[in-house]
Amino acid sequence: MAFNSEQTCCSSYVSQQDGAFSNSMVGSIPNESMPVDCTATNCSYNAGGSCAASSICISGSGASEKGETSCLTFHQS
């Protein structure tokens, strides 16, 4: 159970390889209709296992694995 954003991660994170395709971005435009699963059961944005936040911020610039990311949108309910 997470109590702050540092205790979360983006479980679908895959380190971007040169030339690799990304679901979350089309060019430099975010994909606003991409569903995001959420397993942080005590996050106020968790709606039955999906994130219901109007916008999501994930930290982890330069991350090489999912454990180096965190959900900055997390808000303990």
JSON list of C-alpha atoms in Angstrom, two decimals:
[
{"chain": "A", "resi": 1, "resn": "MET", "atom": "CA", "xyz": [0.00, 0.00, 0.00]},
{"chain": "A", "resi": 2, "resn": "ALA", "atom": "CA", "xyz": [1.39, 3.39, -1.00]},
{"chain": "A", "resi": 3, "resn": "PHE", "atom": "CA", "xyz": [1.36, 6.35, 1.36]},
{"chain": "A", "resi": 4, "resn": "ASN", "atom": "CA", "xyz": [3.17, 8.81, -0.93]},
{"chain": "A", "resi": 5, "resn": "SER", "atom": "CA", "xyz": [4.18, 9.11, -4.58]},
{"chain": "A", "resi": 6, "resn": "GLU", "atom": "CA", "xyz": [7.66, 7.71, -3.91]},
{"chain": "A", "resi": 7, "resn": "GLN", "atom": "CA", "xyz": [6.02, 4.39, -3.02]},
{"chain": "A", "resi": 8, "resn": "THR", "atom": "CA", "xyz": [4.38, 4.13, -6.46]},
{"chain": "A", "resi": 9, "resn": "CYS", "atom": "CA", "xyz": [5.77, 3.28, -9.88]},
{"chain": "A", "resi": 10, "resn": "CYS", "atom": "CA", "xyz": [4.69, 3.04, -13.48]},
{"chain": "A", "resi": 11, "resn": "SER", "atom": "CA", "xyz": [4.44, -0.75, -13.80]},
{"chain": "A", "resi": 12, "resn": "SER", "atom": "CA", "xyz": [4.16, -0.63, -17.60]},
{"chain": "A", "resi": 13, "resn": "TYR", "atom": "CA", "xyz": [7.32, 1.48, -17.96]},
{"chain": "A", "resi": 14, "resn": "VAL", "atom": "CA", "xyz": [9.79, 0.24, -20.55]},
{"chain": "A", "resi": 15, "resn": "SER", "atom": "CA", "xyz": [13.07, 2.04, -21.10]},
{"chain": "A", "resi": 16, "resn": "GLN", "atom": "CA", "xyz": [12.87, 3.89, -24.42]},
{"chain": "A", "resi": 17, "resn": "GLN", "atom": "CA", "xyz": [15.32, 2.54, -26.98]},
{"chain": "A", "resi": 18, "resn": "ASP", "atom": "CA", "xyz": [16.52, 4.76, -29.83]},
{"chain": "A", "resi": 19, "resn": "GLY", "atom": "CA", "xyz": [13.81, 4.71, -32.48]},
{"chain": "A", "resi": 20, "resn": "ALA", "atom": "CA", "xyz": [11.36, 2.79, -30.27]},
{"chain": "A", "resi": 21, "resn": "PHE", "atom": "CA", "xyz": [7.64, 3.54, -30.51]},
{"chain": "A", "resi": 22, "resn": "SER", "atom": "CA", "xyz": [5.81, 4.99, -27.51]},
{"chain": "A", "resi": 23, "resn": "ASN", "atom": "CA", "xyz": [2.07, 4.57, -26.79]},
{"chain": "A", "resi": 24, "resn": "SER", "atom": "CA", "xyz": [1.88, 7.64, -24.61]},
{"chain": "A", "resi": 25, "resn": "MET", "atom": "CA", "xyz": [3.10, 10.13, -27.17]},
{"chain": "A", "resi": 26, "resn": "VAL", "atom": "CA", "xyz": [2.35, 10.78, -30.82]},
{"chain": "A", "resi": 27, "resn": "GLY", "atom": "CA", "xyz": [5.25, 13.01, -31.81]},
{"chain": "A", "resi": 28, "resn": "SER", "atom": "CA", "xyz": [5.33, 15.41, -28.88]},
{"chain": "A", "resi": 29, "resn": "ILE", "atom": "CA", "xyz": [1.56, 15.35, -28.23]},
{"chain": "A", "resi": 30, "resn": "PRO", "atom": "CA", "xyz": [0.38, 13.27, -25.21]},
{"chain": "A", "resi": 31, "resn": "ASN", "atom": "CA", "xyz": [-2.18, 10.53, -25.91]},
{"chain": "A", "resi": 32, "resn": "GLU", "atom": "CA", "xyz": [-5.04, 11.80, -23.72]},
{"chain": "A", "resi": 33, "resn": "SER", "atom": "CA", "xyz": [-7.28, 8.77, -24.35]},
{"chain": "A", "resi": 34, "resn": "MET", "atom": "CA", "xyz": [-4.75, 6.15, -23.21]},
{"chain": "A", "resi": 35, "resn": "PRO", "atom": "CA", "xyz": [-6.21, 4.20, -20.26]},
{"chain": "A", "resi": 36, "resn": "VAL", "atom": "CA", "xyz": [-3.97, 3.94, -17.21]},
{"chain": "A", "resi": 37, "resn": "ASP", "atom": "CA", "xyz": [-4.28, 1.05, -14.75]},
{"chain": "A", "resi": 38, "resn": "CYS", "atom": "CA", "xyz": [-3.86, 1.84, -11.05]},
{"chain": "A", "resi": 39, "resn": "THR", "atom": "CA", "xyz": [-3.03, -0.59, -8.25]},
{"chain": "A", "resi": 40, "resn": "ALA", "atom": "CA", "xyz": [-2.60, 2.07, -5.55]},
{"chain": "A", "resi": 41, "resn": "THR", "atom": "CA", "xyz": [-5.75, 1.07, -3.69]},
{"chain": "A", "resi": 42, "resn": "ASN", "atom": "CA", "xyz": [-5.63, 4.05, -1.35]},
{"chain": "A", "resi": 43, "resn": "CYS", "atom": "CA", "xyz": [-5.18, 6.69, -4.06]},
{"chain": "A", "resi": 44, "resn": "SER", "atom": "CA", "xyz": [-8.14, 9.05, -4.37]},
{"chain": "A", "resi": 45, "resn": "TYR", "atom": "CA", "xyz": [-7.89, 8.81, -8.19]},
{"chain": "A", "resi": 46, "resn": "ASN", "atom": "CA", "xyz": [-8.17, 5.00, -8.26]},
{"chain": "A", "resi": 47, "resn": "ALA", "atom": "CA", "xyz": [-11.55, 4.17, -9.79]},
{"chain": "A", "resi": 48, "resn": "GLY", "atom": "CA", "xyz": [-11.89, 0.41, -9.78]},
{"chain": "A", "resi": 49, "resn": "GLY", "atom": "CA", "xyz": [-8.31, -0.20, -10.88]},
{"chain": "A", "resi": 50, "resn": "SER", "atom": "CA", "xyz": [-8.12, 2.65, -13.39]},
{"chain": "A", "resi": 51, "resn": "CYS", "atom": "CA", "xyz": [-6.73, 6.14, -12.87]},
{"chain": "A", "resi": 52, "resn": "ALA", "atom": "CA", "xyz": [-9.50, 8.76, -12.99]},
{"chain": "A", "resi": 53, "resn": "ALA", "atom": "CA", "xyz": [-7.25, 11.82, -12.71]},
{"chain": "A", "resi": 54, "resn": "SER", "atom": "CA", "xyz": [-7.81, 14.43, -15.42]},
{"chain": "A", "resi": 55, "resn": "SER", "atom": "CA", "xyz": [-4.05, 14.55, -16.00]},
{"chain": "A", "resi": 56, "resn": "ILE", "atom": "CA", "xyz": [-1.24, 12.29, -14.82]},
{"chain": "A", "resi": 57, "resn": "CYS", "atom": "CA", "xyz": [2.36, 13.18, -14.06]},
{"chain": "A", "resi": 58, "resn": "ILE", "atom": "CA", "xyz": [4.94, 10.39, -13.90]},
{"chain": "A", "resi": 59, "resn": "SER", "atom": "CA", "xyz": [8.48, 11.16, -12.71]},
{"chain": "A", "resi": 60, "resn": "GLY", "atom": "CA", "xyz": [11.52, 9.24, -13.81]},
{"chain": "A", "resi": 61, "resn": "SER", "atom": "CA", "xyz": [13.45, 11.21, -16.39]},
{"chain": "A", "resi": 62, "resn": "GLY", "atom": "CA", "xyz": [16.37, 9.02, -17.37]},
{"chain": "A", "resi": 63, "resn": "ALA", "atom": "CA", "xyz": [14.84, 5.95, -15.70]},
{"chain": "A", "resi": 64, "resn": "SER", "atom": "CA", "xyz": [16.10, 2.58, -16.87]},
{"chain": "A", "resi": 65, "resn": "GLU", "atom": "CA", "xyz": [13.52, 0.48, -15.00]},
{"chain": "A", "resi": 66, "resn": "LYS", "atom": "CA", "xyz": [10.03, 0.89, -13.53]},
{"chain": "A", "resi": 67, "resn": "GLY", "atom": "CA", "xyz": [11.33, 1.15, -9.95]},
{"chain": "A", "resi": 68, "resn": "GLU", "atom": "CA", "xyz": [12.94, 4.46, -10.91]},
{"chain": "A", "resi": 69, "resn": "THR", "atom": "CA", "xyz": [9.56, 6.01, -11.75]},
{"chain": "A", "resi": 70, "resn": "SER", "atom": "CA", "xyz": [6.77, 7.31, -9.53]},
{"chain": "A", "resi": 71, "resn": "CYS", "atom": "CA", "xyz": [3.26, 8.69, -9.94]},
{"chain": "A", "resi": 72, "resn": "LEU", "atom": "CA", "xyz": [3.39, 12.34, -8.90]},
{"chain": "A", "resi": 73, "resn": "THR", "atom": "CA", "xyz": [-0.40, 12.51, -9.29]},
{"chain": "A", "resi": 74, "resn": "PHE", "atom": "CA", "xyz": [-0.87, 10.05, -6.40]},
{"chain": "A", "resi": 75, "resn": "HIS", "atom": "CA", "xyz": [-3.04, 11.51, -3.62]},
{"chain": "A", "resi": 76, "resn": "GLN", "atom": "CA", "xyz": [-3.72, 9.38, -0.56]},
{"chain": "A", "resi": 77, "resn": "SER", "atom": "CA", "xyz": [-7.45, 8.98, 0.07]}
]
